[in-house]
Amino acid sequence: MANKGNKKRRQFSLEEKMKVVEAVDSGKRKGDVAKEFGITPSTLSTFLKDRAKFEEKVREASVGPQRKRMRNALYDDIDKAVFAWFQEIHAKNILVTGSVIRKKALNLANMLGYDNFQASVGWLNRFRDRHGIALKAVCREDSDRLMNGLGIDKVNEWHAGEIIKLIADYSPDDIFNADETGVFFQLLPQHTLAAKGDHCRGGKKAKQRLTALFCCNASGTEKMRPLIVGRSANPHCLKNVHSLPCDYRANQGAWMTQELFNEWLMQVDARMKRAERRILLLIDNCSAHNMLPRLERIQVGYLPSNCTAVLQPLNLGIIRTMKVLYRSHLLKQILLKLHSSEDQEKVDIRQAIDMIAAAWWSVKQSTVVRCWQKAGIIPLELTDSDTEVAASEPEAASEKLWHSVALATCVPNEINFQDFVTADDDLIISQERIDTEVLQGTEAGENTDEAGSEEEGEASLPQQPKITITEAISSVQKLRQFLSTCVGVPDAVFGQLNGIDEYLMRKVTQTLVDSKITDFLQTK
């Protein structure tokens, strides 16, 4: 009896228990399964009875598959809050160390009212074991790093397997990629050094930033209308504005949220339904893309985590070209102000929206196709011979423009045009959960999704006067007169001007007709 009492009890991990259950499911006799795994019939019965719990724990990833015991933590609410925070941070591929987790646990414990909780090394080890967490350094994506070791294997595996299945039923016209980028829309060349590397998670600097979502297809024949997120819902510069070259939304962080992304997705889905089309949409797994609505006409495919730097077409040069063109617009405005000796005024949201949209529509089809090919999603034979030349044209012209502005505005020598273009590459583009939301178990955005007031960030900018349709028609006529004095004006420019003229004349004619009918009815 004494020897039997001293016998060490064997512990089984969740992974081992699931293997036992799967063996029974495969059709083997229970007695044979018990002998194979060296367990008693009663232990086998217990495993089968608790199988639903095991499956749920593994499926939800709330515990690691190697964990042997399912005892809850002493401070269960702290444990759940820390793990919810960890999942959000891990999804963003942000560096997480043991000391960071312990510090966050203390903060959350304090908010929950626990004064005696100690985030000791022992607590950290138990926390890791409970949730199957291996603390490894997670670095910013880098294409060179990804092309070495396991990174290249992961990329090759995706190219050879999943992507082939995803695109099998779609033509390049119906394969799309969507991605967001941050923009410091008021950034001046001389302030580039201060902005570079700034993540801008909110606060005052959120007034100076926008988040833009872009989407295009693999053939380069279709670029969707951009979605731009600002901080102010009703800026002065958008007063009396009813038409924009993009969709505009706002929240306090000027970033993408699940609600905004899902709203955009539903609008695209509705358009595809009206057009009787079905499309494939490739996206990354940032926090704003994690909970998608039910879609009828869009199949969503997720790019492998940590590989978007080499697999996402928009990240491989399309967004960069847009930023080159946008910064070029800014430089041209600065140069014109310098030439006319006028004071430099801050760019307002309306001007930024116009320039971002103009830059987006100016990205050439050849540039789009080249980036899809670089991602390995469409075949190389679709390449145009002048693709590389076309991609370098905007940067070559902008470099000359930069040199002139840099000299005139005393930009430090160590700053170049590339720094100006990439100054906002590190901006956080999707909303992060805050501690109070983690504790309450709510979705991100409940407290910070509200937009700022119209005064914030816009009060210092002059309100744009309302332009009448008569003034607009007069401006078109002045443009005609000016262009007639120029040499070598392309026919396309005159064609665009004619289109504007026809639209304005049709609008004013309809207004006059409607007013005459109203006057006639009122006299009856």
Coordinates of C-alpha atoms in Angstrom, one line a residue:
M1 CA 0.0 0.0 0.0
A2 CA 2.8 2.3 0.9
N3 CA 4.5 1.7 -2.5
K4 CA 1.2 2.3 -4.3
G5 CA 0.7 5.6 -2.5
N6 CA 4.2 6.8 -3.5
K7 CA 3.6 6.1 -7.1
K8 CA 4.1 9.3 -9.1
R9 CA 0.9 10.4 -10.9
R10 CA 1.4 11.0 -14.6
Q11 CA 0.4 14.3 -16.2
F12 CA -0.8 14.6 -19.8
S13 CA -0.6 17.7 -21.9
L14 CA -3.6 18.9 -23.9
E15 CA -1.8 17.8 -27.0
E16 CA -1.4 14.3 -25.6
K17 CA -5.1 14.1 -24.5
M18 CA -6.3 15.2 -27.9
K19 CA -4.2 12.5 -29.6
V20 CA -5.9 9.9 -27.3
V21 CA -9.3 11.3 -28.3
E22 CA -8.4 11.3 -32.0
A23 CA -7.3 7.7 -31.7
V24 CA -10.7 6.6 -30.5
D25 CA -12.4 8.7 -33.2
S26 CA -10.3 6.9 -35.8
G27 CA -12.2 3.7 -35.0
K28 CA -9.8 1.9 -32.7
R29 CA -11.2 -0.1 -29.8
K30 CA -11.0 1.8 -26.5
G31 CA -9.1 -1.0 -24.8
D32 CA -6.5 -1.0 -27.5
V33 CA -6.2 2.8 -27.3
A34 CA -5.7 2.6 -23.5
K35 CA -2.9 0.0 -23.9
E36 CA -1.3 2.1 -26.7
F37 CA -1.0 5.2 -24.6
G38 CA -0.4 3.4 -21.3
I39 CA -3.5 4.7 -19.5
T40 CA -6.3 3.0 -17.5
P41 CA -9.9 2.7 -19.0
S42 CA -11.2 5.2 -16.4
T43 CA -8.6 7.8 -17.5
L44 CA -9.6 7.2 -21.1
S45 CA -13.3 7.8 -20.1
T46 CA -12.3 11.0 -18.4
F47 CA -10.5 12.3 -21.5
L48 CA -13.5 11.5 -23.7
K49 CA -15.9 13.1 -21.3
D50 CA -13.8 16.3 -21.2
R51 CA -13.0 16.4 -24.9
A52 CA -15.2 19.5 -25.5
K53 CA -13.2 21.5 -23.0
F54 CA -9.9 20.4 -24.6
E55 CA -11.1 21.3 -28.1
E56 CA -12.4 24.7 -27.0
K57 CA -9.2 25.6 -25.1
V58 CA -7.0 24.6 -28.1
R59 CA -9.3 26.3 -30.6
E60 CA -9.4 29.6 -28.7
A61 CA -5.6 29.4 -28.0
S62 CA -6.3 30.4 -24.4
V63 CA -3.9 27.8 -23.2
G64 CA -0.9 26.3 -24.9
P65 CA -1.2 22.7 -26.3
Q66 CA 1.7 21.6 -24.1
R67 CA 0.0 22.6 -20.9
K68 CA -0.9 19.7 -18.7
R69 CA -3.2 21.2 -16.1
M70 CA -6.2 23.5 -16.6
R71 CA -6.3 25.1 -13.2
N72 CA -7.2 28.8 -13.4
A73 CA -4.9 31.5 -12.3
L74 CA -5.1 32.9 -8.7
Y75 CA -5.9 36.4 -10.2
D76 CA -8.0 35.1 -13.0
D77 CA -9.3 38.6 -14.1
I78 CA -5.7 40.0 -14.3
D79 CA -4.6 36.9 -16.3
K80 CA -7.5 37.4 -18.8
A81 CA -6.8 41.1 -19.1
V82 CA -3.1 40.6 -19.7
F83 CA -3.7 37.9 -22.3
A84 CA -6.2 40.0 -24.1
W85 CA -3.6 42.8 -24.3
F86 CA -0.9 40.4 -25.4
Q87 CA -3.0 39.0 -28.2
E88 CA -3.6 42.6 -29.5
I89 CA 0.1 43.5 -29.3
H90 CA 1.2 40.2 -30.8
A91 CA -1.2 40.7 -33.8
K92 CA 0.7 44.0 -34.5
N93 CA 4.0 42.2 -34.5
I94 CA 5.3 44.5 -31.8
L95 CA 8.3 43.6 -29.6
V96 CA 7.1 42.0 -26.4
T97 CA 9.6 41.0 -23.6
G98 CA 9.0 39.4 -20.2
S99 CA 9.6 42.7 -18.4
V100 CA 7.1 44.5 -20.6
I101 CA 4.4 41.8 -19.8
R102 CA 5.2 42.1 -16.1
K103 CA 4.9 45.9 -16.2
K104 CA 1.6 45.8 -18.0
A105 CA 0.3 43.2 -15.5
L106 CA 1.1 45.6 -12.6
N107 CA -0.7 48.4 -14.4
L108 CA -3.8 46.4 -15.1
A109 CA -3.8 44.9 -11.6
N110 CA -3.7 48.5 -10.2
M111 CA -6.7 49.4 -12.4
L112 CA -8.6 46.4 -11.1
G113 CA -7.9 47.3 -7.5
Y114 CA -5.4 44.7 -6.5
D115 CA -2.8 46.2 -4.2
N116 CA -1.0 42.9 -3.2
F117 CA -0.5 41.5 -6.7
Q118 CA 3.2 41.0 -7.6
A119 CA 4.1 40.3 -11.2
S120 CA 7.0 38.2 -10.2
V121 CA 9.2 36.1 -12.5
G122 CA 7.3 33.0 -11.2
W123 CA 4.0 34.6 -12.2
L124 CA 5.4 35.4 -15.6
N125 CA 6.5 31.8 -16.1
R126 CA 3.1 30.4 -15.1
F127 CA 1.4 32.9 -17.3
R128 CA 3.5 31.8 -20.2
D129 CA 2.8 28.1 -19.5
R130 CA -0.9 28.7 -19.2
H131 CA -1.2 30.3 -22.6
G132 CA 1.6 28.6 -24.4
I133 CA 3.6 31.8 -25.0
A134 CA 7.2 31.7 -26.2
L135 CA 8.7 35.1 -25.7
K136 CA 10.8 35.8 -28.8
A137 CA 11.9 39.1 -30.1
V138 CA 9.5 40.4 -32.8
C139 CA 11.1 43.0 -35.0
R140 CA 9.7 45.4 -37.7
E141 CA 9.3 43.6 -41.0
D142 CA 12.3 43.9 -43.2
S143 CA 12.5 42.4 -46.7
D144 CA 16.2 41.4 -46.4
R145 CA 15.6 39.6 -43.1
L146 CA 12.5 37.8 -44.5
M147 CA 14.4 36.5 -47.5
N148 CA 16.8 34.6 -45.2
G149 CA 16.1 31.5 -43.0
L150 CA 12.5 30.6 -42.3
G151 CA 11.2 33.7 -44.0
I152 CA 12.0 32.6 -47.5
D153 CA 10.6 29.2 -46.8
K154 CA 7.3 30.7 -45.6
V155 CA 7.1 33.0 -48.7
N156 CA 7.9 30.1 -51.1
E157 CA 5.3 27.9 -49.4
W158 CA 2.7 30.5 -49.8
H159 CA 3.6 31.1 -53.5
A160 CA 3.6 27.4 -54.2
G161 CA 0.4 26.5 -52.3
E162 CA -2.2 28.9 -50.9
I163 CA -2.0 31.7 -53.4
I164 CA -2.4 29.3 -56.4
K165 CA -5.6 28.0 -54.8
L166 CA -6.8 31.6 -54.1
I167 CA -6.3 33.0 -57.5
A168 CA -7.3 29.9 -59.5
D169 CA -10.9 31.1 -60.1
Y170 CA -10.1 34.8 -60.7
S171 CA -8.7 36.9 -63.5
P172 CA -6.1 39.6 -62.7
D173 CA -9.0 42.2 -63.2
D174 CA -10.8 40.6 -60.2
I175 CA -7.8 40.2 -57.8
F176 CA -7.4 43.2 -55.5
N177 CA -5.1 44.3 -52.6
A178 CA -6.1 46.8 -50.0
D179 CA -3.8 48.5 -47.5
E180 CA -3.5 51.6 -45.3
T181 CA -0.8 54.2 -44.9
G182 CA -0.3 57.2 -42.7
V183 CA 0.4 60.7 -44.0
F184 CA 1.8 63.7 -42.2
F185 CA -0.2 66.0 -44.6
Q186 CA 1.3 69.3 -43.3
L187 CA 4.9 68.1 -43.2
L188 CA 7.4 70.7 -44.6
P189 CA 10.9 69.7 -45.9
Q190 CA 12.7 71.4 -43.0
H191 CA 10.7 69.4 -40.5
T192 CA 11.5 66.0 -42.0
L193 CA 14.1 65.0 -39.5
A194 CA 11.7 65.6 -36.5
A195 CA 8.9 63.6 -38.1
K196 CA 11.0 60.6 -39.2
G197 CA 10.3 57.5 -37.1
D198 CA 7.4 59.1 -35.2
H199 CA 4.6 56.5 -34.6
C200 CA 2.0 59.1 -33.7
R201 CA -0.4 57.1 -31.6
G202 CA -2.6 60.1 -30.9
G203 CA -2.6 63.4 -29.1
K204 CA -1.8 66.7 -30.7
K205 CA 0.1 65.2 -33.6
A206 CA -3.0 63.4 -34.7
K207 CA -4.2 66.8 -36.0
Q208 CA -1.3 66.7 -38.5
R209 CA -1.9 63.2 -39.8
L210 CA -4.3 61.3 -42.0
T211 CA -4.7 57.6 -42.7
A212 CA -5.5 56.6 -46.3
L213 CA -6.7 53.3 -47.5
F214 CA -6.0 52.3 -51.1
C215 CA -7.1 49.4 -53.2
C216 CA -6.2 48.3 -56.7
N217 CA -6.4 45.2 -58.9
A218 CA -3.6 43.0 -60.3
S219 CA -4.0 44.2 -63.9
G220 CA -3.7 47.8 -62.9
T221 CA -7.0 48.6 -64.7
E222 CA -8.9 49.5 -61.6
K223 CA -7.9 51.7 -58.7
M224 CA -10.8 52.1 -56.1
R225 CA -11.8 55.4 -54.6
P226 CA -9.5 56.1 -51.6
L227 CA -10.8 56.2 -48.1
I228 CA -9.2 58.9 -46.0
V229 CA -9.5 59.1 -42.2
G230 CA -8.9 62.4 -40.4
R231 CA -9.3 63.6 -36.9
S232 CA -12.0 66.3 -37.4
A233 CA -15.5 65.2 -38.6
N234 CA -16.4 68.7 -39.7
P235 CA -13.3 70.8 -40.5
H236 CA -13.9 74.4 -41.6
C237 CA -12.4 73.7 -45.0
L238 CA -15.1 71.1 -45.8
K239 CA -18.0 73.4 -45.0
N240 CA -20.5 73.5 -47.9
V241 CA -18.4 70.7 -49.6
H242 CA -20.6 67.9 -50.9
S243 CA -18.3 66.1 -53.4
L244 CA -14.8 64.9 -52.8
P245 CA -12.5 62.7 -54.9
C246 CA -12.5 60.2 -52.0
D247 CA -14.5 59.0 -49.0
Y248 CA -13.8 60.9 -45.8
R249 CA -14.3 59.6 -42.2
A250 CA -13.0 60.8 -38.9
N251 CA -12.1 59.7 -35.4
Q252 CA -9.8 61.1 -32.6
G253 CA -6.8 59.1 -33.6
A254 CA -7.2 59.6 -37.4
W255 CA -6.6 55.9 -37.9
M256 CA -8.3 52.9 -39.3
T257 CA -10.7 51.0 -37.1
Q258 CA -12.6 47.7 -37.5
E259 CA -15.9 49.7 -37.9
L260 CA -14.5 51.9 -40.7
F261 CA -12.8 49.0 -42.5
N262 CA -16.0 46.9 -42.3
E263 CA -18.1 49.8 -43.5
W264 CA -15.8 50.2 -46.5
L265 CA -15.9 46.5 -47.2
M266 CA -19.7 46.4 -47.2
Q267 CA -19.8 49.3 -49.7
V268 CA -17.3 47.5 -52.0
D269 CA -19.4 44.3 -51.7
A270 CA -22.6 46.2 -52.6
R271 CA -20.9 47.7 -55.7
M272 CA -19.7 44.2 -56.8
K273 CA -23.2 42.8 -56.3
R274 CA -24.7 45.6 -58.5
A275 CA -22.0 44.9 -61.1
E276 CA -22.6 41.1 -60.8
R277 CA -18.9 40.6 -60.1
R278 CA -17.0 38.4 -57.6
I279 CA -13.5 39.5 -56.5
L280 CA -10.7 38.2 -54.4
L281 CA -9.3 40.8 -51.8
L282 CA -5.9 40.2 -50.3
I283 CA -5.2 42.0 -47.0
D284 CA -2.8 41.8 -44.1
N285 CA -3.9 40.8 -40.6
C286 CA -3.7 44.2 -38.8
S287 CA -6.1 44.6 -35.9
A288 CA -8.6 46.6 -38.1
H289 CA -8.9 43.6 -40.4
N290 CA -9.5 40.9 -37.8
M291 CA -13.3 40.7 -37.6
L292 CA -15.0 40.9 -41.0
P293 CA -18.7 41.2 -41.8
R294 CA -20.5 38.6 -43.9
L295 CA -19.7 39.3 -47.6
E296 CA -21.5 38.0 -50.7
R297 CA -19.3 39.0 -53.5
I298 CA -15.8 39.3 -51.9
Q299 CA -13.6 36.4 -51.0
V300 CA -11.0 37.7 -48.5
G301 CA -7.5 36.1 -48.5
Y302 CA -5.0 37.0 -45.7
L303 CA -1.4 37.5 -46.5
P304 CA 1.0 35.4 -44.3
S305 CA 1.9 37.3 -41.1
N306 CA 5.4 39.0 -41.0
C307 CA 5.7 38.6 -44.8
T308 CA 3.7 41.6 -46.1
A309 CA 7.0 43.5 -46.8
V310 CA 7.7 41.1 -49.6
L311 CA 4.2 39.8 -50.5
Q312 CA 1.9 42.9 -50.4
P313 CA 1.8 44.6 -53.8
L314 CA 0.8 48.0 -52.3
N315 CA 3.8 47.9 -50.0
L316 CA 6.2 47.1 -52.9
G317 CA 6.1 50.4 -54.6
I318 CA 2.5 51.5 -55.3
I319 CA 2.0 53.5 -52.0
R320 CA 5.5 54.8 -52.3
T321 CA 4.9 56.2 -55.8
M322 CA 1.7 57.8 -54.4
K323 CA 3.7 59.5 -51.7
V324 CA 6.4 60.6 -54.1
L325 CA 3.6 62.3 -56.2
Y326 CA 2.0 63.8 -53.1
R327 CA 5.2 65.2 -51.8
S328 CA 5.9 66.6 -55.3
H329 CA 2.5 68.5 -55.2
L330 CA 3.6 70.0 -51.8
L331 CA 7.0 71.0 -53.2
K332 CA 5.4 72.7 -56.2
Q333 CA 3.1 74.7 -53.9
I334 CA 6.0 75.8 -51.7
L335 CA 8.0 76.8 -54.8
L336 CA 5.1 78.9 -56.1
K337 CA 4.8 80.6 -52.8
L338 CA 8.5 81.3 -52.7
H339 CA 8.5 82.7 -56.2
S340 CA 5.5 85.1 -55.4
S341 CA 7.0 86.0 -52.0
E342 CA 3.8 84.9 -50.3
D343 CA 3.8 83.6 -46.7
Q344 CA 3.7 79.8 -46.4
E345 CA 0.3 78.6 -45.2
K346 CA -0.4 75.2 -43.7
V347 CA -2.1 72.7 -46.0
D348 CA -5.6 72.1 -44.8
I349 CA -7.5 68.8 -45.0
R350 CA -9.4 69.7 -48.2
Q351 CA -6.1 70.5 -50.0
A352 CA -4.5 67.3 -48.7
I353 CA -7.4 65.2 -49.8
D354 CA -7.3 66.7 -53.3
M355 CA -3.5 66.1 -53.6
I356 CA -3.6 62.6 -52.2
A357 CA -6.4 61.6 -54.6
A358 CA -4.6 63.3 -57.5
A359 CA -1.4 61.4 -56.6
W360 CA -3.3 58.1 -56.4
W361 CA -5.0 58.5 -59.8
S362 CA -1.6 59.5 -61.3
V363 CA 0.0 56.2 -60.3
K364 CA 0.6 54.4 -63.7
Q365 CA -0.8 51.1 -64.6
S366 CA 2.7 49.8 -65.4
T367 CA 3.8 50.7 -61.8
V368 CA 0.9 48.8 -60.4
V369 CA 1.5 45.7 -62.5
R370 CA 5.2 45.7 -61.7
C371 CA 4.5 45.6 -58.0
W372 CA 2.0 42.7 -58.3
Q373 CA 4.7 40.9 -60.3
K374 CA 7.3 41.6 -57.7
A375 CA 5.0 40.1 -55.1
G376 CA 4.9 36.9 -57.2
I377 CA 1.1 36.9 -57.6
I378 CA 0.8 37.5 -61.4
P379 CA 3.2 36.1 -64.1
L380 CA 6.1 38.1 -65.3
E381 CA 5.1 37.9 -69.0
L382 CA 2.6 40.6 -68.4
T383 CA 5.4 43.1 -67.9
D384 CA 5.7 46.1 -70.2
S385 CA 9.2 46.9 -71.5
D386 CA 9.1 50.4 -70.1
T387 CA 7.9 49.4 -66.6
E388 CA 11.1 50.2 -64.8
V389 CA 11.5 53.5 -66.6
A390 CA 8.0 54.5 -65.8
A391 CA 8.4 53.7 -62.1
S392 CA 11.5 56.0 -61.9
E393 CA 10.1 59.0 -63.8
P394 CA 8.2 60.6 -60.9
E395 CA 11.2 60.3 -58.5
A396 CA 13.7 61.7 -61.0
A397 CA 11.5 64.8 -61.7
S398 CA 10.8 65.3 -57.9
E399 CA 14.5 65.1 -57.0
K400 CA 15.2 68.3 -59.1
L401 CA 12.2 70.0 -57.5
W402 CA 13.4 69.0 -54.0
H403 CA 16.9 70.4 -54.7
S404 CA 15.4 73.9 -55.5
V405 CA 13.1 73.9 -52.4
A406 CA 15.8 72.6 -50.1
L407 CA 18.2 75.3 -51.0
A408 CA 15.5 78.0 -50.6
T409 CA 14.2 76.8 -47.3
C410 CA 17.6 75.9 -45.7
V411 CA 16.9 72.2 -45.3
P412 CA 19.9 70.5 -43.6
N413 CA 22.3 68.7 -46.0
E414 CA 21.8 65.3 -44.3
I415 CA 18.1 65.3 -45.3
N416 CA 17.2 64.2 -48.8
F417 CA 14.1 63.7 -50.9
Q418 CA 13.9 60.0 -49.9
D419 CA 13.7 61.1 -46.2
F420 CA 10.9 63.5 -47.1
V421 CA 8.9 60.8 -48.8
T422 CA 9.4 58.1 -46.1
A423 CA 9.1 60.4 -43.1
D424 CA 5.6 59.0 -42.2
D425 CA 6.3 55.4 -43.0
D426 CA 6.3 54.5 -39.2
L427 CA 2.9 55.9 -38.4
I428 CA 0.5 53.6 -36.6
I429 CA -2.4 53.1 -39.0
S430 CA -4.8 51.0 -37.1
Q431 CA -6.3 51.6 -33.7
E432 CA -4.7 50.0 -30.6
R433 CA -6.7 48.8 -27.7
I434 CA -6.3 50.9 -24.5
D435 CA -6.2 49.4 -21.0
T436 CA -9.8 50.4 -20.0
E437 CA -11.1 48.6 -23.1
V438 CA -9.0 45.5 -22.4
L439 CA -10.4 45.3 -18.9
Q440 CA -14.0 45.9 -20.1
G441 CA -13.6 43.3 -22.8
T442 CA -15.0 45.7 -25.4
E443 CA -13.9 46.1 -29.0
A444 CA -11.3 48.8 -29.7
G445 CA -12.7 52.1 -30.7
E446 CA -15.5 52.5 -28.1
N447 CA -13.8 55.4 -26.4
T448 CA -11.7 56.8 -29.1
D449 CA -13.7 56.3 -32.2
E450 CA -15.5 59.6 -31.8
A451 CA -14.2 62.3 -34.1
G452 CA -12.6 65.5 -32.8
S453 CA -14.6 68.8 -32.9
E454 CA -14.4 71.0 -36.0
E455 CA -12.3 73.5 -34.2
E456 CA -9.5 71.1 -33.3
G457 CA -6.6 71.4 -35.7
E458 CA -8.5 73.6 -38.1
A459 CA -9.1 76.9 -36.2
S460 CA -5.9 78.5 -37.3
L461 CA -6.7 77.9 -41.0
P462 CA -8.8 80.5 -42.9
Q463 CA -12.3 79.3 -43.9
Q464 CA -12.6 78.9 -47.7
P465 CA -15.2 81.2 -49.3
K466 CA -18.1 79.7 -51.1
I467 CA -17.7 79.8 -54.9
T468 CA -20.8 80.3 -57.0
I469 CA -21.3 78.4 -60.2
T470 CA -21.0 81.6 -62.2
E471 CA -17.6 82.2 -60.8
A472 CA -16.6 78.6 -61.6
I473 CA -17.7 79.0 -65.2
S474 CA -15.7 82.3 -65.4
S475 CA -12.6 80.5 -64.0
V476 CA -12.9 77.9 -66.8
Q477 CA -13.0 80.6 -69.4
K478 CA -9.9 82.2 -67.9
L479 CA -8.2 78.9 -68.0
R480 CA -9.0 78.6 -71.7
Q481 CA -7.6 82.1 -72.3
F482 CA -4.4 81.2 -70.5
L483 CA -3.9 77.9 -72.3
S484 CA -4.3 79.6 -75.6
T485 CA -1.2 81.6 -74.9
C486 CA 0.9 78.5 -74.1
V487 CA 2.8 76.4 -76.6
G488 CA 2.5 72.6 -76.9
V489 CA -0.5 72.1 -74.7
P490 CA -1.6 68.4 -75.0
D491 CA -5.0 67.7 -76.5
A492 CA -5.9 65.7 -73.3
V493 CA -5.8 68.9 -71.3
F494 CA -8.3 70.6 -73.5
G495 CA -10.4 67.5 -73.4
Q496 CA -10.5 67.6 -69.6
L497 CA -11.3 71.3 -69.6
N498 CA -14.2 70.7 -72.0
G499 CA -15.5 68.0 -69.7
I500 CA -15.5 70.4 -66.8
D501 CA -17.2 73.1 -68.9
E502 CA -19.9 70.7 -70.0
Y503 CA -20.6 69.6 -66.5
L504 CA -20.9 73.2 -65.2
M505 CA -23.1 74.3 -68.1
R506 CA -25.4 71.3 -67.7
K507 CA -25.7 72.0 -63.9
V508 CA -26.5 75.7 -64.3
T509 CA -28.9 75.0 -67.1
Q510 CA -30.8 72.4 -65.0
T511 CA -30.9 74.9 -62.1
L512 CA -32.4 77.5 -64.3
V513 CA -34.9 75.1 -65.8
D514 CA -35.9 73.9 -62.3
S515 CA -36.3 77.5 -61.0
K516 CA -38.5 78.5 -64.0
I517 CA -40.8 75.5 -63.4
T518 CA -41.0 76.3 -59.7
D519 CA -41.9 80.0 -60.5
F520 CA -44.5 78.8 -63.0
L521 CA -46.1 76.5 -60.5
Q522 CA -46.1 79.2 -57.8
T523 CA -48.1 81.6 -60.1
K524 CA -50.8 79.0 -60.7

